[in-house]
Short mmCIF file of C-alpha atoms in Angstrom, two decimals:
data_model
loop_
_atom_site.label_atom_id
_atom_site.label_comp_id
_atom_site.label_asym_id
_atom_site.label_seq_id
_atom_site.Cartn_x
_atom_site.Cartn_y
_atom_site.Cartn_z
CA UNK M 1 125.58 156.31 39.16
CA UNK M 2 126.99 159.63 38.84
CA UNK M 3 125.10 162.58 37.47
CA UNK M 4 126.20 165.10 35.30
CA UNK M 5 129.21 166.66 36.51
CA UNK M 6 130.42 170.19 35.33
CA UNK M 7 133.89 172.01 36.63
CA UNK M 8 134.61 174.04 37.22
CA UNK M 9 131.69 175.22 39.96
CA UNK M 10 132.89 179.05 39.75
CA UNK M 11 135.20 180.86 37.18
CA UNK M 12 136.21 184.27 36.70
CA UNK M 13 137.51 186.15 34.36
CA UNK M 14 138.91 189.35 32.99
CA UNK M 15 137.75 190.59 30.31
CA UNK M 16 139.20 190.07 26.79
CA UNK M 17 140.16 186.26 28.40
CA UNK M 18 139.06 182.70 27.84
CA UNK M 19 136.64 180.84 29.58
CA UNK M 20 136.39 177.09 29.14
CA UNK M 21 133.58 175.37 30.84
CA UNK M 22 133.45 171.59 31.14
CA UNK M 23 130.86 169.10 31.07
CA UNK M 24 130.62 165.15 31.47
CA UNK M 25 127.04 163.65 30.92
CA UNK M 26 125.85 160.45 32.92
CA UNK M 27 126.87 157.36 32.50
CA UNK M 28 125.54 155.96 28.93
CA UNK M 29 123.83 160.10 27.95
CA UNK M 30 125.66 161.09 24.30
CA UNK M 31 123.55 163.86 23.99
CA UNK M 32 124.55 167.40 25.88
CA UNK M 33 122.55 170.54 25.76
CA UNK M 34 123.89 173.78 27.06
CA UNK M 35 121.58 176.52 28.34
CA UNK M 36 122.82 179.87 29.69
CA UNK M 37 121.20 181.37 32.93
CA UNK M 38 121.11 184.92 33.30
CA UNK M 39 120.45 187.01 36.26
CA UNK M 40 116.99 186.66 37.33
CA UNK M 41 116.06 185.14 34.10
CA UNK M 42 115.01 181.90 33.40
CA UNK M 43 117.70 179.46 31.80
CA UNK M 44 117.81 179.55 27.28
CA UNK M 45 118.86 177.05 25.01
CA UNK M 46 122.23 177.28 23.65
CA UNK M 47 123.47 174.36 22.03
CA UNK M 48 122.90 170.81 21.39
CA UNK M 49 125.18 167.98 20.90
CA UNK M 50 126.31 164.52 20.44
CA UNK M 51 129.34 162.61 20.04
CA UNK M 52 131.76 164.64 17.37
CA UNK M 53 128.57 166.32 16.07
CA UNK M 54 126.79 169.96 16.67
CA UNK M 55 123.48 169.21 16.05
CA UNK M 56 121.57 172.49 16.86
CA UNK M 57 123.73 175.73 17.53
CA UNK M 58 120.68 177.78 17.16
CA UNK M 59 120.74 179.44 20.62
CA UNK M 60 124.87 179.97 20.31
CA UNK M 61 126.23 184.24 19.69
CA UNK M 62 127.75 183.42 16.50
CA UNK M 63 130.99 184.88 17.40
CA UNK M 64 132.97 184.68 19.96
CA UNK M 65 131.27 181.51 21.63
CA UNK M 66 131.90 177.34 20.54
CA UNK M 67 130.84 174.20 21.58
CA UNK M 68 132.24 170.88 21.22
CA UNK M 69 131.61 167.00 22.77
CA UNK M 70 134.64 164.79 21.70
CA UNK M 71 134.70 161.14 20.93
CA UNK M 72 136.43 160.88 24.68
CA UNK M 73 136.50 162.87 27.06
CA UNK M 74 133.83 166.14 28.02
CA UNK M 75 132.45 168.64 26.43
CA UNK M 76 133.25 172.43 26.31
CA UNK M 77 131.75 175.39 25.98
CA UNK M 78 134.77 177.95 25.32
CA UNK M 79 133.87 181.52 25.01
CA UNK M 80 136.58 183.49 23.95
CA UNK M 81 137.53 187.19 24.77
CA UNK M 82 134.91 187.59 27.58
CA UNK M 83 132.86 190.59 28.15
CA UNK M 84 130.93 191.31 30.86
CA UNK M 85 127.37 190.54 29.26
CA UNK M 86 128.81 186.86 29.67
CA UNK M 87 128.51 186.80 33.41
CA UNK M 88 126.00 183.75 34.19
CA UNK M 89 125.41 180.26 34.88
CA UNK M 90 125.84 178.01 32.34
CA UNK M 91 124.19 174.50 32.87
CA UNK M 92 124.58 171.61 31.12
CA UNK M 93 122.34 168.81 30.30
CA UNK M 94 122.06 165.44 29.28
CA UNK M 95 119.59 162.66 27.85
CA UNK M 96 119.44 159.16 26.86
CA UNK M 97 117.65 159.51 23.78
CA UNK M 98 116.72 162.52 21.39
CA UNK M 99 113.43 162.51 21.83
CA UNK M 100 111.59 165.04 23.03
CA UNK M 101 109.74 162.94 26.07
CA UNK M 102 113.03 162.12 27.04
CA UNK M 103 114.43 163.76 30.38
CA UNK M 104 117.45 166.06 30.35
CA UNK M 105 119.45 165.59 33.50
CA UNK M 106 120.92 168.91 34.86
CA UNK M 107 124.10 169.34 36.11
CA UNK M 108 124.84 172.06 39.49
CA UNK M 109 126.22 174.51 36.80
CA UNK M 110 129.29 177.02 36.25
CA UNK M 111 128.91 180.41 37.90
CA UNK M 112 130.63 182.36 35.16
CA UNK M 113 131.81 186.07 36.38
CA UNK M 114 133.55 188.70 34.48
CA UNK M 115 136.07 191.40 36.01
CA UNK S 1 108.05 178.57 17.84
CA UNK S 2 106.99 177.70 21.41
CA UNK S 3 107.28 179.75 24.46
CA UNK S 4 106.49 179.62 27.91
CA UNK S 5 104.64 181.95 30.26
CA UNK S 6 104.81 181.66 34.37
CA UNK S 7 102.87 184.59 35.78
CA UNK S 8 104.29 185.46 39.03
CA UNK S 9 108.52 185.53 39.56
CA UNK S 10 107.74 185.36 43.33
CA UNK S 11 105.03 183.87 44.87
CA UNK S 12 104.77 183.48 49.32
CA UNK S 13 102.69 180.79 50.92
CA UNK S 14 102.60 179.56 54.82
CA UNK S 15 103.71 176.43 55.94
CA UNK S 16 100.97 174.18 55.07
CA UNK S 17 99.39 176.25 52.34
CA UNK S 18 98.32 174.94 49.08
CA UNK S 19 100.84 175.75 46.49
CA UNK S 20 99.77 177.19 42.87
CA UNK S 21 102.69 177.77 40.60
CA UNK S 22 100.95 178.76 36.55
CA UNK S 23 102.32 177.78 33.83
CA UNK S 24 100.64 178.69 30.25
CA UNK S 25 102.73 177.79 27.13
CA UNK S 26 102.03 177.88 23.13
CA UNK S 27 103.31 175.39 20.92
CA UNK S 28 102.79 174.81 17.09
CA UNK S 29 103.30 171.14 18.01
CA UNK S 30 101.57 168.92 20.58
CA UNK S 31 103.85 170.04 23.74
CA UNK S 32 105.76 167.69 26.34
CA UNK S 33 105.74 170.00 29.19
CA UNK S 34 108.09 169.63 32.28
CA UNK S 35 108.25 171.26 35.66
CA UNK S 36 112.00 171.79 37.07
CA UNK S 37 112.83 172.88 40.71
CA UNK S 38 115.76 174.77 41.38
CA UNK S 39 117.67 175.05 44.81
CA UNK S 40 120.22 178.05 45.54
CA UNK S 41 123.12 177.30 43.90
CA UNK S 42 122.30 173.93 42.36
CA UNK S 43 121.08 172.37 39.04
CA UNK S 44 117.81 171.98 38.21
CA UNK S 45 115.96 168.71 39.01
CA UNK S 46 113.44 167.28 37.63
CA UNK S 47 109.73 167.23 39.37
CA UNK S 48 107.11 165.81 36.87
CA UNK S 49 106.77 165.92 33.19
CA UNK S 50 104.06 165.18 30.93
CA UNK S 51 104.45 163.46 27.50
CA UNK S 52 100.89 161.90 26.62
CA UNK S 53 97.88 159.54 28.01
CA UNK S 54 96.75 161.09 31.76
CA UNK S 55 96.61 164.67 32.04
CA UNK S 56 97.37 164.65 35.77
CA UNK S 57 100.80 164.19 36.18
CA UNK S 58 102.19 163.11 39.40
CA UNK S 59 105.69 164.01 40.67
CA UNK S 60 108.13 164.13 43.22
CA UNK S 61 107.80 165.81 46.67
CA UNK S 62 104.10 165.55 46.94
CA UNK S 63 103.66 167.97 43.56
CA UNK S 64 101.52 167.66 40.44
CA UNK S 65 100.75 169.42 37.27
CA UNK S 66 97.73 169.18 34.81
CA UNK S 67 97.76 169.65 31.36
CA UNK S 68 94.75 171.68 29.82
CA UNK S 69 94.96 171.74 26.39
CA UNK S 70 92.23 173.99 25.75
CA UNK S 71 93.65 176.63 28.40
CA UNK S 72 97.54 175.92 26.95
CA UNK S 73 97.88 175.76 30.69
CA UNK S 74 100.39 173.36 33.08
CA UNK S 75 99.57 175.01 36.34
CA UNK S 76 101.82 173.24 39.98
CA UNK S 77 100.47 172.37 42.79
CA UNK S 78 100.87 171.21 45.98
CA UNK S 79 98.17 170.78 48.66
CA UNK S 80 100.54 171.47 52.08
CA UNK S 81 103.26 173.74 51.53
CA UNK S 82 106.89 172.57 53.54
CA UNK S 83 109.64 174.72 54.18
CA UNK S 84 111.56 172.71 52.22
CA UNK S 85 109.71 173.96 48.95
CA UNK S 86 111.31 177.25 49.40
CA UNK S 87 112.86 177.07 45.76
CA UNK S 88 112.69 178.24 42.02
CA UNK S 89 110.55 176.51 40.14
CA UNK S 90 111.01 176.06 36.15
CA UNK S 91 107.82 174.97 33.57
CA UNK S 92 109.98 174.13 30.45
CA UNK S 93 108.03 172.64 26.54
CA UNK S 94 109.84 170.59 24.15
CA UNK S 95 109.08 170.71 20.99
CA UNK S 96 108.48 167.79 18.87
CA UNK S 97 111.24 168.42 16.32
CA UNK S 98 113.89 168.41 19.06
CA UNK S 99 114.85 167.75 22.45
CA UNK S 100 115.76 171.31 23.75
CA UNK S 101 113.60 173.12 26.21
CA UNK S 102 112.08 176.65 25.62
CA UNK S 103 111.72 177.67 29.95
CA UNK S 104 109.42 180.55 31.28
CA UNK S 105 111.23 182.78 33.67
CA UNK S 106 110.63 181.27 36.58
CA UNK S 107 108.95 181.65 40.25
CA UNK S 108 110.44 181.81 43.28
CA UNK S 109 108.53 180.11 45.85
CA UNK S 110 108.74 181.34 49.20
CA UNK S 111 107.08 179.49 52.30
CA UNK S 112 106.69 181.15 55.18
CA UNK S 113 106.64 179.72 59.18
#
């Protein structure tokens, strides 16, 4: 059973570009949380999703930054016109259920870097 | 409004050493609390959590945690330190409204020969 799987591993950018960052839950998960990991910081909640729905965006820059999980296919975090603040890993996660004894599965990550 | 606290980002045992990673938290809620290790360039796996019923929590690797309510503590151990351990370690809280985790900053475990 494959685990959550996130590509790509590494992505950089210019600023001022796109970033799209890609994430496919396990087998049977349709809910996806996306936490950003600074440098030497500890990892913070971004968003939370399931199927076709944001359900908590609380953690998400209002601008700039949006989220989505599809009926098919993964989801993406897109963060348009990169600046350099945006340089981190971003990790997604996923879980069974919604509550909060439930385990969120990590995937390895995208290394985002900014030029 | 929860948050975590892990006092240390870098803490250096020898090989064989007992291992004491802190964790103190606050939480309007009852908390679930989880412990997540990190290796370089990976995700984060998942070592032990605790959700109700036994305090001492039991996890992978040879590590526990136990929950003190009345110090808001979730403290790691490990009795024998391995090289292997070398790693960042994560306590996380979830609150009861919702399934995201609030993590502390994390310490970096180093073990040495």
């Amino acid at each position: 059973n494959a685990g959550v799987m996130q590509n790509p591993r590494h992505l950089v950018r210019r600023r001022g570009q796109e970033a799209r960052l890609r994430c496919s839950p396990m087998k049977g998960h349709s809910h996806v949380y996306w936490y950003r990991q600074l440098p030497e910081e500890g990892l913070k909640f971004m968003v939370y999703l399931q199927k076709e729905n944001i359900i908590d965006e609380s953690g998400m820059p209002k601008e700039r930054f949006s989220a989505e999980f599809p009926k098919e296919g993964p989801s993406i975090l897109r963060i348009q016109q990169v600046v350099r603040g945006d340089s981190a890993a971003y990790f997604c996660a996923s879980s069974l259920e919604r509550q909060s004894t439930d385990t969120q599965y990590f995937g390895p990550g995208t290394r985002l870097t900014v030029l | 409004a929860q948050s975590v606290t892990q006092l240390g980002s870098h803490v250096s045992v020898s090989e064989g050493a007992l291992v004491l990673l802190r964790c103190n938290y606050s939480s309007s809620v009852p908390p679930y609390l989880f412990w997540y290790v990190q290796y370089p360039n990976q995700g984060l796996q998942l070592l032990l959590k605790y959700t109700t019923g036994a305090t001492l929590v039991k996890g992978i690797n040879g590590f526990e945690a136990e929950f003190k309510k009345s110090e808001t503590s979730f403290h790691l151990t490990k009795p024998s330190a391995h090289m292997s351990d070398a790693a960042e370690y994560f306590c996380a809280v979830s609150a009861d409204a919702g399934n995201m985790l609030t993590f502390g900053g994390g310490t970096r475990l180093m073990v040495k020969p």
